[in-house]
Tab-separated table of C-alpha atoms and ligand atoms in Angstrom:
chain	number	residue	atom	x	y	z
A	1	MET	CA	93.238	13.402	215.210
A	2	ARG	CA	94.797	13.120	211.753
A	3	ASP	CA	97.244	10.415	210.798
A	4	VAL	CA	99.817	10.970	208.061
A	5	GLN	CA	101.548	7.786	206.984
A	6	ILE	CA	105.170	8.060	205.874
A	7	ASN	CA	106.056	5.197	203.550
A	8	LEU	CA	109.687	4.199	203.724
A	9	GLY	CA	109.541	0.421	203.571
A	10	ASN	CA	110.417	-1.124	206.919
A	11	ARG	CA	111.185	2.364	208.264
A	12	SER	CA	107.590	3.564	207.731
A	13	TYR	CA	105.840	5.434	210.527
A	14	SER	CA	102.836	7.593	211.415
A	15	ILE	CA	102.553	11.271	212.233
A	16	PHE	CA	99.556	11.973	214.475
A	17	ILE	CA	98.317	15.557	214.361
A	18	GLY	CA	95.728	17.306	216.505
A	19	GLN	CA	94.776	19.183	219.611
A	20	GLY	CA	95.743	17.099	222.649
A	21	VAL	CA	97.643	14.245	220.942
A	22	LEU	CA	100.314	14.792	223.580
A	23	ASP	CA	98.078	13.065	226.095
A	24	ALA	CA	97.865	9.961	223.912
A	25	ALA	CA	101.658	9.508	223.839
A	26	GLY	CA	101.572	6.431	226.090
A	27	THR	CA	98.813	4.559	224.283
A	28	LEU	CA	100.323	5.270	220.886
A	29	LEU	CA	103.797	4.254	221.991
A	30	THR	CA	102.790	1.034	223.687
A	31	GLY	CA	101.282	-0.047	220.361
A	32	LEU	CA	104.863	-0.256	219.086
A	33	PRO	CA	107.482	-2.849	219.985
A	34	THR	CA	109.533	-0.674	222.324
A	35	GLY	CA	110.903	-1.069	225.818
A	36	ARG	CA	109.200	-0.018	229.041
A	37	LYS	CA	111.624	2.755	229.907
A	38	ALA	CA	112.029	5.974	227.924
A	39	LEU	CA	114.540	8.816	227.860
A	40	LEU	CA	112.540	12.053	227.603
A	41	VAL	CA	114.791	14.760	226.154
A	42	THR	CA	113.610	18.358	226.446
A	43	ASN	CA	114.732	21.809	227.589
A	44	PRO	CA	113.657	23.935	230.595
A	45	THR	CA	111.361	26.192	228.524
A	46	VAL	CA	109.386	23.312	227.065
A	47	ALA	CA	109.618	21.148	230.185
A	48	ARG	CA	107.889	23.835	232.231
A	49	LEU	CA	104.972	23.812	229.781
A	50	TYR	CA	104.541	20.219	228.641
A	51	ALA	CA	106.883	17.672	230.258
A	52	ASP	CA	104.525	16.776	233.109
A	53	ARG	CA	101.702	16.016	230.685
A	54	VAL	CA	103.902	13.820	228.510
A	55	THR	CA	105.360	12.096	231.559
A	56	ALA	CA	101.873	11.423	232.915
A	57	ALA	CA	100.713	10.029	229.567
A	58	LEU	CA	103.694	7.660	229.342
A	59	THR	CA	103.467	6.637	232.984
A	60	ARG	CA	99.759	5.794	232.605
A	61	ALA	CA	100.793	3.369	229.861
A	62	GLY	CA	103.335	1.709	232.135
A	63	ILE	CA	106.434	3.375	230.725
A	64	ASP	CA	109.131	4.591	233.148
A	65	VAL	CA	110.245	8.087	232.196
A	66	VAL	CA	113.839	9.232	232.646
A	67	ARG	CA	113.863	12.973	232.092
A	68	ALA	CA	116.942	14.720	230.659
A	69	LEU	CA	117.106	18.490	230.238
A	70	ILE	CA	119.389	20.314	227.819
A	71	PRO	CA	119.737	24.100	228.170
A	72	ASP	CA	117.653	26.086	225.667
A	73	GLY	CA	119.532	27.248	222.576
A	74	GLU	CA	121.043	26.251	219.246
A	75	GLN	CA	124.537	26.190	220.798
A	76	TYR	CA	123.495	23.178	222.870
A	77	LYS	CA	122.836	21.126	219.736
A	78	ALA	CA	126.350	19.851	220.200
A	79	LEU	CA	128.358	16.691	220.847
A	80	GLN	CA	128.843	17.675	224.499
A	81	SER	CA	125.058	17.574	224.986
A	82	ALA	CA	124.859	14.224	223.198
A	83	GLU	CA	127.542	12.874	225.514
A	84	MET	CA	125.620	14.069	228.532
A	85	LEU	CA	122.530	12.246	227.212
A	86	TYR	CA	124.483	9.007	226.610
A	87	ASP	CA	125.711	9.186	230.214
A	88	ARG	CA	122.164	9.695	231.445
A	89	ALA	CA	120.889	6.786	229.353
A	90	PHE	CA	123.616	4.432	230.602
A	91	ALA	CA	123.095	5.523	234.216
A	92	ALA	CA	119.375	4.788	233.899
A	93	GLY	CA	120.085	1.388	232.374
A	94	LEU	CA	118.392	2.042	229.032
A	95	ASP	CA	118.862	-0.834	226.632
A	96	ARG	CA	118.499	-1.161	222.855
A	97	GLY	CA	114.717	-1.365	222.946
A	98	CYS	CA	114.116	1.753	225.043
A	99	PRO	CA	112.911	4.786	223.086
A	100	VAL	CA	114.380	8.272	223.122
A	101	VAL	CA	111.503	10.773	223.130
A	102	ALA	CA	112.215	14.313	221.899
A	103	LEU	CA	109.902	16.974	223.341
A	104	GLY	CA	110.621	20.424	221.923
A	105	GLY	CA	111.580	22.341	218.818
A	106	GLY	CA	114.022	21.422	216.089
A	107	VAL	CA	117.031	21.794	218.358
A	108	VAL	CA	115.813	19.167	220.828
A	109	GLY	CA	114.544	16.968	217.970
A	110	ASP	CA	117.798	16.985	216.007
A	111	LEU	CA	119.916	16.370	219.107
A	112	ALA	CA	117.704	13.659	220.612
A	113	GLY	CA	117.459	12.021	217.180
A	114	PHE	CA	121.224	11.985	216.881
A	115	VAL	CA	121.457	10.317	220.276
A	116	ALA	CA	118.738	7.806	219.324
A	117	ALA	CA	120.610	6.992	216.109
A	118	THR	CA	123.896	6.353	217.872
A	119	TYR	CA	123.205	5.113	221.410
A	120	MET	CA	123.898	1.363	221.186
A	121	ARG	CA	123.878	1.766	217.379
A	122	GLY	CA	120.315	2.953	217.394
A	123	VAL	CA	117.229	2.840	219.620
A	124	PRO	CA	113.593	3.718	218.777
A	125	PHE	CA	113.101	7.447	218.307
A	126	VAL	CA	109.860	9.315	219.068
A	127	GLN	CA	109.321	12.952	218.142
A	128	ILE	CA	106.931	15.275	219.962
A	129	PRO	CA	107.658	18.527	218.107
A	130	THR	CA	106.374	21.681	219.821
A	131	THR	CA	107.274	24.463	217.367
A	132	LEU	CA	105.580	25.032	214.014
A	133	LEU	CA	108.941	24.645	212.284
A	134	ALA	CA	109.527	21.312	213.987
A	135	GLN	CA	105.982	20.086	213.222
A	136	VAL	CA	106.128	20.969	209.514
A	137	ASP	CA	109.793	20.462	208.767
A	138	SER	CA	112.446	19.140	211.123
A	139	SER	CA	110.413	16.213	212.499
A	140	VAL	CA	109.770	14.878	208.979
A	141	GLY	CA	112.446	13.410	206.778
A	142	GLY	CA	114.794	11.704	209.170
A	143	LYS	CA	117.722	14.080	209.250
A	144	VAL	CA	119.257	14.186	212.712
A	145	ALA	CA	122.376	16.094	213.626
A	146	VAL	CA	124.474	18.128	215.990
A	147	ASN	CA	126.514	21.189	215.111
A	148	HIS	CA	130.298	21.348	215.015
A	149	PRO	CA	132.547	24.423	215.229
A	150	ARG	CA	133.146	23.912	211.487
A	151	GLY	CA	129.473	24.148	210.580
A	152	LYS	CA	125.816	23.592	211.395
A	153	ASN	CA	124.371	20.073	211.193
A	154	ILE	CA	127.562	18.549	209.815
A	155	ILE	CA	127.724	15.665	212.267
A	156	GLY	CA	124.636	13.580	211.756
A	157	ALA	CA	122.722	10.738	210.217
A	158	PHE	CA	119.562	9.798	208.405
A	159	TYR	CA	117.443	8.168	211.074
A	160	GLN	CA	113.670	7.829	210.936
A	161	PRO	CA	111.435	8.064	214.021
A	162	VAL	CA	108.988	5.282	214.877
A	163	LEU	CA	106.294	7.821	215.779
A	164	VAL	CA	105.665	11.572	215.569
A	165	LEU	CA	103.052	13.401	217.671
A	166	SER	CA	102.267	16.969	216.613
A	167	ASP	CA	99.983	18.627	219.127
A	168	THR	CA	98.541	21.842	217.674
A	169	GLY	CA	97.753	23.025	221.191
A	170	THR	CA	101.453	23.462	221.960
A	171	LEU	CA	101.747	26.195	219.327
A	172	ARG	CA	99.676	28.579	221.475
A	173	THR	CA	102.633	29.239	223.760
A	174	LEU	CA	105.017	30.057	220.904
A	175	GLY	CA	106.116	33.615	220.192
A	176	ALA	CA	104.712	35.242	217.023
A	177	GLY	CA	108.205	35.244	215.522
A	178	GLU	CA	108.457	31.474	215.890
A	179	VAL	CA	105.112	31.005	214.142
A	180	ARG	CA	106.191	33.274	211.250
A	181	SER	CA	109.443	31.393	210.890
A	182	GLY	CA	107.586	28.105	210.483
A	183	LEU	CA	105.166	29.650	208.003
A	184	ALA	CA	108.013	30.440	205.601
A	185	GLU	CA	108.601	26.689	205.234
A	186	VAL	CA	104.854	26.025	205.000
A	187	ILE	CA	104.483	28.483	202.113
A	188	LYS	CA	107.533	26.869	200.522
A	189	TYR	CA	105.698	23.524	200.298
A	190	GLY	CA	102.830	25.172	198.449
A	191	ILE	CA	105.242	26.748	195.981
A	192	ILE	CA	107.341	23.664	195.265
A	193	LYS	CA	104.770	20.897	195.403
A	194	ASP	CA	101.136	21.796	195.920
A	195	ALA	CA	99.233	24.557	194.115
A	196	ALA	CA	95.940	23.674	195.810
A	197	PHE	CA	97.567	24.045	199.236
A	198	PHE	CA	99.034	27.401	198.196
A	199	THR	CA	95.547	28.604	197.226
A	200	TRP	CA	94.161	27.241	200.501
A	201	LEU	CA	96.787	29.286	202.353
A	202	GLU	CA	95.794	32.403	200.416
A	203	ASN	CA	92.200	31.862	201.509
A	204	ASN	CA	92.830	30.757	205.088
A	205	LEU	CA	95.974	32.502	206.290
A	206	ASP	CA	94.038	34.546	208.840
A	207	HIS	CA	92.722	31.374	210.495
A	208	VAL	CA	96.254	30.011	210.599
A	209	LEU	CA	97.643	33.206	212.105
A	210	ALA	CA	94.863	33.057	214.714
A	211	LEU	CA	96.165	29.541	215.557
A	212	GLU	CA	92.764	27.926	215.026
A	213	PRO	CA	93.262	24.200	215.708
A	214	ALA	CA	91.582	22.964	212.537
A	215	ALA	CA	93.533	25.370	210.329
A	216	LEU	CA	96.799	24.431	212.045
A	217	ALA	CA	96.073	20.723	211.700
A	218	HIS	CA	95.492	21.198	207.969
A	219	VAL	CA	98.716	23.173	207.585
A	220	ILE	CA	100.753	20.547	209.438
A	221	GLU	CA	99.131	17.644	207.597
A	222	GLN	CA	99.647	19.139	204.140
A	223	SER	CA	103.202	20.227	204.929
A	224	CYS	CA	104.119	16.773	206.216
A	225	LEU	CA	102.552	15.170	203.147
A	226	SER	CA	104.506	17.447	200.808
A	227	LYS	CA	107.802	16.892	202.564
A	228	ALA	CA	107.099	13.173	202.910
A	229	ARG	CA	106.368	12.792	199.209
A	230	VAL	CA	109.683	14.422	198.364
A	231	VAL	CA	111.561	12.400	200.984
A	232	GLU	CA	109.938	9.101	199.979
A	233	GLU	CA	111.285	9.594	196.462
A	234	ASP	CA	114.764	10.553	197.612
A	235	GLU	CA	115.415	9.662	201.249
A	236	THR	CA	119.116	10.494	201.296
A	237	GLU	CA	119.145	13.564	199.053
A	238	GLN	CA	120.621	12.191	195.852
A	239	GLY	CA	118.439	14.393	193.634
A	240	GLN	CA	114.845	15.627	193.898
A	241	ARG	CA	115.020	16.234	197.656
A	242	ALA	CA	116.993	19.375	196.809
A	243	ILE	CA	113.758	21.194	195.872
A	244	LEU	CA	113.158	21.514	199.625
A	245	ASN	CA	115.990	24.037	199.538
A	246	LEU	CA	113.931	26.648	197.704
A	247	GLY	CA	114.868	30.018	199.178
A	248	HIS	CA	117.630	28.474	201.278
A	249	THR	CA	120.713	29.200	199.144
A	250	VAL	CA	120.308	32.960	199.386
A	251	GLY	CA	118.542	32.588	202.743
A	252	HIS	CA	121.486	30.868	204.418
A	253	ALA	CA	123.852	33.527	203.067
A	254	ILE	CA	121.693	36.342	204.449
A	255	GLU	CA	121.153	34.563	207.768
A	256	ALA	CA	124.914	34.222	208.230
A	257	LEU	CA	125.879	37.674	206.926
A	258	ALA	CA	123.307	39.467	209.066
A	259	GLY	CA	124.671	37.635	212.089
A	260	TYR	CA	122.646	34.722	213.425
A	261	GLY	CA	119.713	36.050	215.399
A	262	ARG	CA	118.932	39.202	213.384
A	263	TYR	CA	116.804	37.238	210.959
A	264	SER	CA	115.152	34.029	211.989
A	265	HIS	CA	115.746	31.121	209.630
A	266	GLY	CA	112.240	31.529	208.193
A	267	GLU	CA	112.677	35.242	207.611
A	268	ALA	CA	115.911	34.649	205.731
A	269	VAL	CA	114.246	31.879	203.705
A	270	ALA	CA	111.410	34.270	202.812
A	271	ILE	CA	113.903	36.774	201.402
A	272	GLY	CA	115.635	33.940	199.559
A	273	THR	CA	112.288	32.798	198.156
A	274	ALA	CA	111.570	36.305	196.899
A	275	VAL	CA	114.960	36.341	195.150
A	276	ALA	CA	114.346	32.892	193.626
A	277	ALA	CA	110.941	34.012	192.328
A	278	ARG	CA	112.450	37.155	190.785
A	279	LEU	CA	115.204	35.114	189.160
A	280	ALA	CA	112.654	32.642	187.819
A	281	VAL	CA	110.674	35.488	186.233
A	282	ASP	CA	113.878	36.953	184.753
A	283	LEU	CA	114.688	33.567	183.212
A	284	GLY	CA	111.214	33.284	181.710
A	285	LEU	CA	110.333	30.306	183.927
A	286	LEU	CA	107.686	31.879	186.140
A	287	GLN	CA	104.817	34.198	185.284
A	288	GLU	CA	104.908	37.608	186.880
A	289	ASN	CA	101.441	37.250	188.431
A	290	GLU	CA	102.617	34.075	190.199
A	291	GLU	CA	105.604	35.955	191.583
A	292	HIS	CA	103.129	38.518	192.954
A	293	ARG	CA	101.057	35.809	194.609
A	294	ILE	CA	104.186	34.391	196.247
A	295	ARG	CA	105.321	37.799	197.491
A	296	ASN	CA	101.836	38.668	198.748
A	297	LEU	CA	101.425	35.499	200.756
A	298	LEU	CA	104.861	35.824	202.368
A	299	ALA	CA	104.161	39.475	203.216
A	300	ARG	CA	100.751	38.637	204.712
A	301	ALA	CA	102.477	36.095	206.937
A	302	GLY	CA	104.604	38.956	208.259
A	303	LEU	CA	107.751	37.801	206.504
A	304	PRO	CA	110.343	40.121	204.928
A	305	LEU	CA	110.977	40.160	201.174
A	306	GLU	CA	113.878	42.546	200.824
A	307	VAL	CA	117.612	42.024	200.954
A	308	PRO	CA	118.750	44.443	203.675
A	309	GLY	CA	120.659	47.554	202.559
A	310	ASP	CA	123.718	46.849	204.676
A	311	ILE	CA	124.394	43.502	202.996
A	312	SER	CA	125.968	43.947	199.568
A	313	THR	CA	125.149	41.738	196.612
A	314	ASP	CA	128.848	40.889	196.417
A	315	ALA	CA	128.827	39.673	199.987
A	316	VAL	CA	125.805	37.450	199.325
A	317	MET	CA	127.444	36.058	196.180
A	318	ALA	CA	130.685	35.384	198.057
A	319	ALA	CA	128.803	33.643	200.857
A	320	MET	CA	127.032	31.410	198.316
A	321	TYR	CA	129.915	30.627	195.982
A	322	GLY	CA	132.749	30.716	198.462
A	323	ASP	CA	136.008	32.537	197.993
A	324	LYS	CA	136.362	34.421	194.672
A	325	LYS	CA	139.550	32.600	193.687
A	326	THR	CA	138.051	29.175	194.267
A	327	ARG	CA	134.659	29.917	192.750
A	328	ALA	CA	133.734	27.428	190.117
A	329	GLY	CA	131.240	30.071	188.990
A	330	GLN	CA	128.392	27.626	189.204
A	331	ILE	CA	125.914	26.619	191.856
A	332	THR	CA	122.709	24.651	191.968
A	333	PHE	CA	119.663	26.837	192.380
A	334	ILE	CA	116.050	25.867	193.105
A	335	LEU	CA	113.555	27.916	191.108
A	336	PRO	CA	109.760	28.049	191.119
A	337	ALA	CA	108.515	27.232	187.614
A	338	ALA	CA	104.901	27.752	188.667
A	339	ILE	CA	102.998	27.776	191.919
A	340	GLY	CA	103.114	24.070	192.782
A	341	ARG	CA	106.240	23.177	190.830
A	342	ALA	CA	109.950	23.792	191.376
A	343	VAL	CA	112.919	22.933	189.197
A	344	ILE	CA	116.525	22.247	190.074
A	345	ARG	CA	118.943	24.332	188.027
A	346	PRO	CA	122.498	23.103	188.325
A	347	GLY	CA	125.253	25.309	186.953
A	348	MET	CA	123.490	28.642	187.443
A	349	ALA	CA	125.790	31.472	186.420
A	350	GLU	CA	126.463	34.311	188.851
A	351	GLU	CA	125.283	37.259	186.814
A	352	PRO	CA	121.505	36.631	186.716
A	353	ILE	CA	121.507	35.751	190.410
A	354	ALA	CA	123.282	38.991	191.286
A	355	ARG	CA	120.740	40.921	189.197
A	356	ALA	CA	117.811	39.241	190.973
A	357	ILE	CA	119.329	40.115	194.356
A	358	ASP	CA	119.711	43.756	193.243
A	359	ASN	CA	116.064	43.740	192.200
A	360	CYS	CA	114.956	42.545	195.639
A	361	ARG	CA	116.000	45.634	197.550
A	362	ALA	CA	113.904	48.382	199.081
B	1	LIG	P1	114.163	25.708	218.684
B	1	LIG	O1	114.155	24.257	218.867
B	1	LIG	O2	115.351	26.456	219.175
B	1	LIG	O3	112.854	26.318	219.345
B	1	LIG	C1	112.671	27.711	219.322
B	1	LIG	C2	112.377	28.258	220.730
B	1	LIG	O4	111.046	27.928	221.095
B	1	LIG	C3	113.262	27.673	221.808
B	1	LIG	O5	113.568	28.681	222.732
B	1	LIG	C4	112.356	26.622	222.462
B	1	LIG	O6	112.699	26.343	223.784
B	1	LIG	C5	111.028	27.286	222.367
B	1	LIG	N1	109.855	26.426	222.345
B	1	LIG	C6	109.721	25.225	221.741
B	1	LIG	N2	108.449	24.822	221.805
B	1	LIG	C7	107.754	25.767	222.457
B	1	LIG	C8	106.392	25.930	222.811
B	1	LIG	N3	105.468	25.047	222.444
B	1	LIG	N4	106.028	27.047	223.490
B	1	LIG	C9	106.950	27.977	223.818
B	1	LIG	N5	108.253	27.894	223.483
B	1	LIG	C10	108.647	26.801	222.807
B	1	LIG	O7	114.006	26.130	217.143
B	1	LIG	P2	113.157	25.494	215.948
B	1	LIG	O8	112.885	26.631	215.043
B	1	LIG	O9	112.045	24.656	216.431
B	1	LIG	O10	114.212	24.523	215.239
B	1	LIG	C11	115.407	24.998	214.689
B	1	LIG	C12	116.376	23.841	214.560
B	1	LIG	O11	115.814	22.869	213.671
B	1	LIG	C13	117.728	24.208	213.979
B	1	LIG	O12	118.735	23.620	214.756
B	1	LIG	C14	117.711	23.603	212.593
B	1	LIG	O13	118.992	23.219	212.142
B	1	LIG	C15	116.823	22.417	212.787
B	1	LIG	N6	116.162	21.928	211.572
B	1	LIG	C16	116.291	20.601	211.275
B	1	LIG	C17	115.689	20.083	210.164
B	1	LIG	C18	115.779	18.616	209.870
B	1	LIG	O14	115.396	18.180	208.792
B	1	LIG	N7	116.253	17.837	210.801
B	1	LIG	C19	114.936	20.903	209.309
B	1	LIG	C20	114.812	22.249	209.645
B	1	LIG	C21	115.433	22.746	210.775
B	2	LIG	MG1	114.697	25.495	206.361
């Protein structure tokens, strides 16, 4: 079992990573000053696979488990679901010391975290992420949220967990698409923060794709460390934390324009990363051979690199800059300056971005 320590003053916590850490949930939780009753938030898909094991582990440690299921799907990351969970927590008599435990992917984690942050002005929050994306990204950094008809994640808070348990064994039941989607963020960490990790991925990707426990544990550990280092410097995204958005500006535009569901988030981010790398080469920031290494690794992970033919460059630009009339003509762009280092470029003009998008087509 590996232990990654996140240092945020009195909001510091540990991420435990390894095969079977799920079964240690009770022992690890009772080491913390939390109540003896827990709200276990999950969905039917994940509950069927893992809720009994987590419940047994908590029960063995003397914790009463109140299980609450939310239907599976991004659309349930909503205030109505939060309200349902508050009702459940009140009905079960949960007080301010009782933890909310999130068991599932990023949807369950973000929603349960939002409830933990707001129920009685905040109760202890425990994350048991079960997707690769959740283990390497959404469970680290303390952003919790629900969606609103006006936008994704726009009702939320910064709220750190007291404990995160990432069990590599849970990734075996994920679909290949879910694994790929998480890998886009993993590769991102190598590009923005850690050249040695990028090289390790080049040498070990096959072991990762085969879901070998040791390779997965390394990937999760290094990803958490990278994200944690960025977050520790800038917890509430005043500056440097923006480098985590590499590939996301164009990626979000493509994800939305293609219609949510056609590209997974990770696939859209991969395309956005390819565009950012091209732009960085065009601007003389990145060497061409490093762009090739980035493209190769993404491709080997099964991720797309090309802006689809049915989405025009104009449409992508409009999605990024907003309406033509109100465009300030400037956005902040994250660019790789080398493998292992990203820069934040505020005030990027439209023209070079449009050219890079054109150059990332089949
Ligand atoms: P998800 O939570 O929808 O999970 C994907 C699918 O996998 C779901 O159907 C889920 O039921 C299923 N699943 C989960 N674990 C499984 C397992 N072990 N075996 C089989 N199936 C399993 O999606 P996700 O990709 O994990 O997370 C996406 C969400 O995360 C989005 O809402 C996004 O906004 C959010 N997010 C948040 C942050 C943050 O910093 N808070 C960062 C990135 C993404
Ligand atoms: Mg992302």
